[in-house]
mmCIF file of C-alpha atoms in Angstrom:
data_model
loop_
_atom_site.group_PDB
_atom_site.id
_atom_site.type_symbol
_atom_site.label_atom_id
_atom_site.label_comp_id
_atom_site.label_asym_id
_atom_site.label_seq_id
_atom_site.Cartn_x
_atom_site.Cartn_y
_atom_site.Cartn_z
ATOM 1 C CA UNK A 1 69.107 74.734 38.835
ATOM 2 C CA UNK A 2 66.419 72.733 37.095
ATOM 3 C CA UNK A 3 63.162 74.186 35.811
ATOM 4 C CA UNK A 4 59.767 73.409 37.267
ATOM 5 C CA UNK A 5 57.655 70.824 35.528
ATOM 6 C CA UNK A 6 55.132 72.331 33.112
ATOM 7 C CA UNK A 7 51.553 72.575 34.327
ATOM 8 C CA UNK A 8 49.954 70.590 31.540
ATOM 9 C CA UNK A 9 46.434 71.236 32.848
ATOM 10 C CA UNK A 10 46.775 74.745 31.366
ATOM 11 C CA UNK A 11 47.980 73.511 27.961
ATOM 12 C CA UNK A 12 45.674 72.628 25.055
ATOM 13 C CA UNK A 13 45.231 68.955 24.297
ATOM 14 C CA UNK A 14 47.117 67.812 21.209
ATOM 15 C CA UNK A 15 43.998 66.291 19.670
ATOM 16 C CA UNK A 16 41.241 68.909 19.465
ATOM 17 C CA UNK A 17 38.827 68.250 16.560
ATOM 18 C CA UNK A 18 37.305 71.760 16.681
ATOM 19 C CA UNK A 19 40.765 72.924 15.550
ATOM 20 C CA UNK A 20 40.746 70.729 12.458
ATOM 21 C CA UNK A 21 44.437 70.717 11.529
ATOM 22 C CA UNK A 22 45.308 69.338 14.985
ATOM 23 C CA UNK A 23 43.677 66.026 14.005
ATOM 24 C CA UNK A 24 46.384 65.126 11.492
ATOM 25 C CA UNK A 25 49.371 66.450 13.435
ATOM 26 C CA UNK A 26 48.556 65.496 17.028
ATOM 27 C CA UNK A 27 50.619 62.698 18.651
ATOM 28 C CA UNK A 28 49.061 59.261 18.834
ATOM 29 C CA UNK A 29 51.244 57.958 21.678
ATOM 30 C CA UNK A 30 52.040 59.237 25.166
ATOM 31 C CA UNK A 31 54.847 61.774 25.440
ATOM 32 C CA UNK A 32 58.166 60.699 26.957
ATOM 33 C CA UNK A 33 59.523 62.483 30.029
ATOM 34 C CA UNK A 34 63.287 63.079 29.827
ATOM 35 C CA UNK A 35 65.785 64.577 32.242
ATOM 36 C CA UNK A 36 66.843 68.068 31.159
ATOM 37 C CA UNK A 37 70.428 68.439 29.953
ATOM 38 C CA UNK A 38 72.943 71.140 30.896
ATOM 39 C CA UNK A 39 72.686 72.751 27.461
ATOM 40 C CA UNK A 40 68.895 73.069 27.849
ATOM 41 C CA UNK A 41 69.191 74.955 31.146
ATOM 42 C CA UNK A 42 72.164 77.243 30.374
ATOM 43 C CA UNK A 43 71.648 78.501 26.814
ATOM 44 C CA UNK A 44 71.137 80.308 24.535
ATOM 45 C CA UNK A 45 72.791 83.649 25.297
ATOM 46 C CA UNK A 46 72.053 86.750 23.203
ATOM 47 C CA UNK A 47 73.719 90.156 23.159
ATOM 48 C CA UNK A 48 72.639 93.643 22.158
ATOM 49 C CA UNK A 49 75.135 93.672 19.278
ATOM 50 C CA UNK A 50 73.065 90.994 17.529
ATOM 51 C CA UNK A 51 70.134 93.400 17.068
ATOM 52 C CA UNK A 52 69.731 96.257 14.607
ATOM 53 C CA UNK A 53 68.576 99.740 15.642
ATOM 54 C CA UNK A 54 65.117 99.263 14.071
ATOM 55 C CA UNK A 55 64.518 95.638 15.010
ATOM 56 C CA UNK A 56 61.850 96.636 17.556
ATOM 57 C CA UNK A 57 60.215 99.239 15.292
ATOM 58 C CA UNK A 58 57.929 97.453 12.834
ATOM 59 C CA UNK A 59 56.634 100.810 11.600
ATOM 60 C CA UNK A 60 60.050 101.691 10.199
ATOM 61 C CA UNK A 61 62.107 98.513 9.804
ATOM 62 C CA UNK A 62 60.611 97.599 6.394
ATOM 63 C CA UNK A 63 59.411 101.012 5.210
ATOM 64 C CA UNK A 64 60.352 101.874 1.624
ATOM 65 C CA UNK A 65 58.691 105.213 0.853
ATOM 66 C CA UNK A 66 56.509 106.017 3.863
ATOM 67 C CA UNK A 67 54.868 104.589 6.967
ATOM 68 C CA UNK A 68 52.656 101.494 6.753
ATOM 69 C CA UNK A 69 48.881 101.862 6.787
ATOM 70 C CA UNK A 70 46.989 101.172 9.983
ATOM 71 C CA UNK A 71 46.553 101.968 13.660
ATOM 72 C CA UNK A 72 49.906 102.744 15.300
ATOM 73 C CA UNK A 73 50.433 100.878 18.583
ATOM 74 C CA UNK A 74 53.076 100.155 21.201
ATOM 75 C CA UNK A 75 53.260 96.720 22.818
ATOM 76 C CA UNK A 76 55.249 96.544 26.036
ATOM 77 C CA UNK A 77 55.589 94.444 29.162
ATOM 78 C CA UNK A 78 57.907 92.296 31.218
ATOM 79 C CA UNK A 79 59.186 88.748 30.849
ATOM 80 C CA UNK A 80 58.954 87.038 34.244
ATOM 81 C CA UNK A 81 59.324 83.516 35.579
ATOM 82 C CA UNK A 82 56.870 81.618 37.778
ATOM 83 C CA UNK A 83 58.510 83.109 40.881
ATOM 84 C CA UNK A 84 57.800 86.637 39.555
ATOM 85 C CA UNK A 85 61.496 87.197 38.923
ATOM 86 C CA UNK A 86 62.463 89.215 35.834
ATOM 87 C CA UNK A 87 64.139 87.327 32.998
ATOM 88 C CA UNK A 88 66.776 89.817 31.754
ATOM 89 C CA UNK A 89 68.638 89.903 28.432
ATOM 90 C CA UNK A 90 66.381 87.368 26.742
ATOM 91 C CA UNK A 91 65.378 87.475 23.089
ATOM 92 C CA UNK A 92 61.732 88.302 22.335
ATOM 93 C CA UNK A 93 60.707 87.810 18.695
ATOM 94 C CA UNK A 94 57.354 88.863 17.232
ATOM 95 C CA UNK A 95 55.572 88.545 13.895
ATOM 96 C CA UNK A 96 52.108 89.420 12.622
ATOM 97 C CA UNK A 97 49.748 90.171 9.756
ATOM 98 C CA UNK A 98 49.353 93.711 8.442
ATOM 99 C CA UNK A 99 46.395 96.017 9.125
ATOM 100 C CA UNK A 100 44.354 94.208 6.452
ATOM 101 C CA UNK A 101 44.973 90.789 8.022
ATOM 102 C CA UNK A 102 47.555 89.524 5.522
ATOM 103 C CA UNK A 103 51.024 88.111 6.213
ATOM 104 C CA UNK A 104 54.014 88.813 4.017
ATOM 105 C CA UNK A 105 54.346 85.143 3.106
ATOM 106 C CA UNK A 106 54.089 83.429 -0.256
ATOM 107 C CA UNK A 107 51.490 80.949 1.036
ATOM 108 C CA UNK A 108 49.162 83.654 2.334
ATOM 109 C CA UNK A 109 46.631 84.171 -0.462
ATOM 110 C CA UNK A 110 44.032 86.213 1.433
ATOM 111 C CA UNK A 111 42.628 88.931 -0.839
ATOM 112 C CA UNK A 112 43.742 91.795 1.448
ATOM 113 C CA UNK A 113 46.644 93.716 -0.167
ATOM 114 C CA UNK A 114 50.287 93.488 0.852
ATOM 115 C CA UNK A 115 51.498 96.723 2.438
ATOM 116 C CA UNK A 116 54.758 97.667 0.668
ATOM 117 C CA UNK A 117 55.987 99.453 3.795
ATOM 118 C CA UNK A 118 55.291 96.716 6.338
ATOM 119 C CA UNK A 119 57.312 93.537 6.876
ATOM 120 C CA UNK A 120 55.530 92.299 9.979
ATOM 121 C CA UNK A 121 58.398 90.949 12.080
ATOM 122 C CA UNK A 122 60.921 92.163 14.624
ATOM 123 C CA UNK A 123 62.742 91.362 17.859
ATOM 124 C CA UNK A 124 63.942 92.909 21.104
ATOM 125 C CA UNK A 125 66.063 92.067 24.138
ATOM 126 C CA UNK A 126 64.666 92.482 27.628
ATOM 127 C CA UNK A 127 66.556 94.837 29.935
ATOM 128 C CA UNK A 128 67.802 94.050 33.444
ATOM 129 C CA UNK A 129 64.197 94.277 34.732
ATOM 130 C CA UNK A 130 62.835 91.922 32.079
ATOM 131 C CA UNK A 131 61.200 94.824 30.225
ATOM 132 C CA UNK A 132 60.657 94.887 26.448
ATOM 133 C CA UNK A 133 58.738 97.094 24.014
ATOM 134 C CA UNK A 134 58.144 97.548 20.296
ATOM 135 C CA UNK A 135 56.173 99.766 17.910
ATOM 136 C CA UNK A 136 53.973 98.299 15.237
ATOM 137 C CA UNK A 137 50.688 98.501 13.333
ATOM 138 C CA UNK A 138 47.670 96.781 14.886
ATOM 139 C CA UNK A 139 47.054 93.624 12.834
ATOM 140 C CA UNK A 140 43.708 92.891 11.256
ATOM 141 C CA UNK A 141 41.611 89.706 11.563
ATOM 142 C CA UNK A 142 41.578 87.238 8.700
ATOM 143 C CA UNK A 143 39.571 84.212 7.520
ATOM 144 C CA UNK A 144 40.963 80.677 7.677
ATOM 145 C CA UNK A 145 39.746 77.331 6.390
ATOM 146 C CA UNK A 146 38.684 75.675 9.616
ATOM 147 C CA UNK A 147 34.935 75.842 8.987
ATOM 148 C CA UNK A 148 32.924 77.693 6.340
ATOM 149 C CA UNK A 149 33.193 81.105 8.005
ATOM 150 C CA UNK A 150 36.018 80.931 10.560
ATOM 151 C CA UNK A 151 37.975 84.091 11.414
ATOM 152 C CA UNK A 152 41.080 84.590 13.522
ATOM 153 C CA UNK A 153 40.980 87.531 15.923
ATOM 154 C CA UNK A 154 43.715 90.143 15.590
ATOM 155 C CA UNK A 155 46.858 88.759 17.205
ATOM 156 C CA UNK A 156 50.641 88.979 17.394
ATOM 157 C CA UNK A 157 52.868 85.898 17.592
ATOM 158 C CA UNK A 158 55.671 85.787 20.171
ATOM 159 C CA UNK A 159 58.736 83.609 20.637
ATOM 160 C CA UNK A 160 60.636 83.989 23.923
ATOM 161 C CA UNK A 161 63.795 82.025 24.665
ATOM 162 C CA UNK A 162 64.243 82.705 28.382
ATOM 163 C CA UNK A 163 67.531 81.762 30.028
ATOM 164 C CA UNK A 164 67.444 78.200 28.693
ATOM 165 C CA UNK A 165 65.980 76.237 25.773
ATOM 166 C CA UNK A 166 63.657 74.419 28.184
ATOM 167 C CA UNK A 167 61.983 77.756 28.922
ATOM 168 C CA UNK A 168 61.278 78.674 25.298
ATOM 169 C CA UNK A 169 57.706 79.787 24.763
ATOM 170 C CA UNK A 170 55.784 80.397 21.530
ATOM 171 C CA UNK A 171 52.434 82.078 22.050
ATOM 172 C CA UNK A 172 49.968 84.618 20.705
ATOM 173 C CA UNK A 173 48.772 87.922 22.132
ATOM 174 C CA UNK A 174 45.201 89.124 21.588
ATOM 175 C CA UNK A 175 43.675 92.576 22.061
ATOM 176 C CA UNK A 176 41.243 93.642 24.764
ATOM 177 C CA UNK A 177 37.673 93.992 23.516
ATOM 178 C CA UNK A 178 38.031 91.934 20.322
ATOM 179 C CA UNK A 179 34.674 90.114 19.798
ATOM 180 C CA UNK A 180 36.328 87.429 17.651
ATOM 181 C CA UNK A 181 38.283 86.024 20.621
ATOM 182 C CA UNK A 182 35.238 84.167 21.958
ATOM 183 C CA UNK A 183 34.503 82.791 18.470
ATOM 184 C CA UNK A 184 37.993 81.408 17.746
ATOM 185 C CA UNK A 185 38.423 77.603 17.936
ATOM 186 C CA UNK A 186 42.193 77.959 18.481
ATOM 187 C CA UNK A 187 41.641 80.112 21.559
ATOM 188 C CA UNK A 188 39.062 77.744 22.963
ATOM 189 C CA UNK A 189 41.215 74.636 22.893
ATOM 190 C CA UNK A 190 42.819 76.239 25.991
ATOM 191 C CA UNK A 191 41.015 74.540 28.899
ATOM 192 C CA UNK A 192 41.407 77.300 31.496
ATOM 193 C CA UNK A 193 39.567 80.644 31.260
ATOM 194 C CA UNK A 194 42.208 82.442 33.328
ATOM 195 C CA UNK A 195 44.905 81.199 30.969
ATOM 196 C CA UNK A 196 42.936 82.646 28.031
ATOM 197 C CA UNK A 197 42.645 85.986 29.819
ATOM 198 C CA UNK A 198 46.411 86.093 30.302
ATOM 199 C CA UNK A 199 46.772 86.078 26.508
ATOM 200 C CA UNK A 200 44.648 89.243 26.145
ATOM 201 C CA UNK A 201 46.568 92.514 26.357
ATOM 202 C CA UNK A 202 44.676 95.405 27.967
ATOM 203 C CA UNK A 203 44.926 98.960 26.676
ATOM 204 C CA UNK A 204 47.488 100.967 28.647
ATOM 205 C CA UNK A 205 46.695 104.665 28.221
ATOM 206 C CA UNK A 206 49.548 105.610 30.564
ATOM 207 C CA UNK A 207 51.972 104.024 28.109
ATOM 208 C CA UNK A 208 50.386 105.650 25.067
ATOM 209 C CA UNK A 209 51.744 108.657 23.175
ATOM 210 C CA UNK A 210 49.014 111.338 22.858
ATOM 211 C CA UNK A 211 47.890 112.035 19.283
ATOM 212 C CA UNK A 212 50.222 109.281 18.030
ATOM 213 C CA UNK A 213 50.198 105.749 19.432
ATOM 214 C CA UNK A 214 47.989 103.571 21.675
ATOM 215 C CA UNK A 215 49.792 101.163 24.024
ATOM 216 C CA UNK A 216 48.920 97.608 25.061
ATOM 217 C CA UNK A 217 50.572 95.874 28.016
ATOM 218 C CA UNK A 218 51.477 92.196 27.733
ATOM 219 C CA UNK A 219 53.484 90.419 30.439
ATOM 220 C CA UNK A 220 54.910 86.992 29.617
ATOM 221 C CA UNK A 221 55.526 84.326 32.278
ATOM 222 C CA UNK A 222 58.018 81.507 31.649
ATOM 223 C CA UNK A 223 58.852 78.426 33.675
ATOM 224 C CA UNK A 224 60.662 79.168 36.926
ATOM 225 C CA UNK A 225 63.790 77.575 38.365
ATOM 226 C CA UNK A 226 63.950 75.622 41.591
ATOM 227 C CA UNK A 227 65.520 77.771 44.287
ATOM 228 C CA UNK A 228 68.127 76.741 46.843
ATOM 229 C CA UNK A 229 66.575 76.823 50.312
ATOM 230 C CA UNK A 230 68.548 78.527 53.079
ATOM 231 C CA UNK A 231 67.715 78.137 56.785
ATOM 232 C CA UNK A 232 67.801 81.881 57.298
ATOM 233 C CA UNK A 233 65.765 82.643 54.167
ATOM 234 C CA UNK A 234 63.016 80.091 53.800
ATOM 235 C CA UNK A 235 61.497 81.775 50.740
ATOM 236 C CA UNK A 236 64.603 80.842 48.715
ATOM 237 C CA UNK A 237 67.487 82.811 47.258
#
């Protein structure tokens, strides 16, 4: 079954001068529309044996001599398609800055210190209901050279493969109540306010661990597949 066409009215334009680095890397010609291939709709396939026991625990998976510094959080949610069907057994990868707003990357020269006990990346597989979760430290905001005093709000990067390469999504999750969201040029290249709101994870006190960890809930929606229509089941299979 083929995937639905993307709704490009919800996607940022390639050329958005308020996000200065998009000027040099945006396409100058119209995109080509190609028929999806079998390999794009049937792979990749991941198994539980490809993950380590601490892959979804960013508090512990890089720790050397203690826990990392910062606010302990849980991020959890479901991966769904456009038909609200769960996407099971799909790989969810995540990476982020530490509590001071610095990435463990040689090109990150922000003056905040590197946390020796925090690596900032992990991965998880969704279960049969499309559910995933991980523990981490809440990332901090950081400055970037867009304008003189531009700051990125706290965020976590996500990569989700879905059940086919044509579903793969790379996105960012923001945190409810962060005042920097409305100031961020990257956020505001998204043309639809509802689409922006879907990137903001609300606090989920029911998922929190008292005296330990605050939870945020973040559901991810991928492209859906066209459904075979049956006469006795007009809503599809």
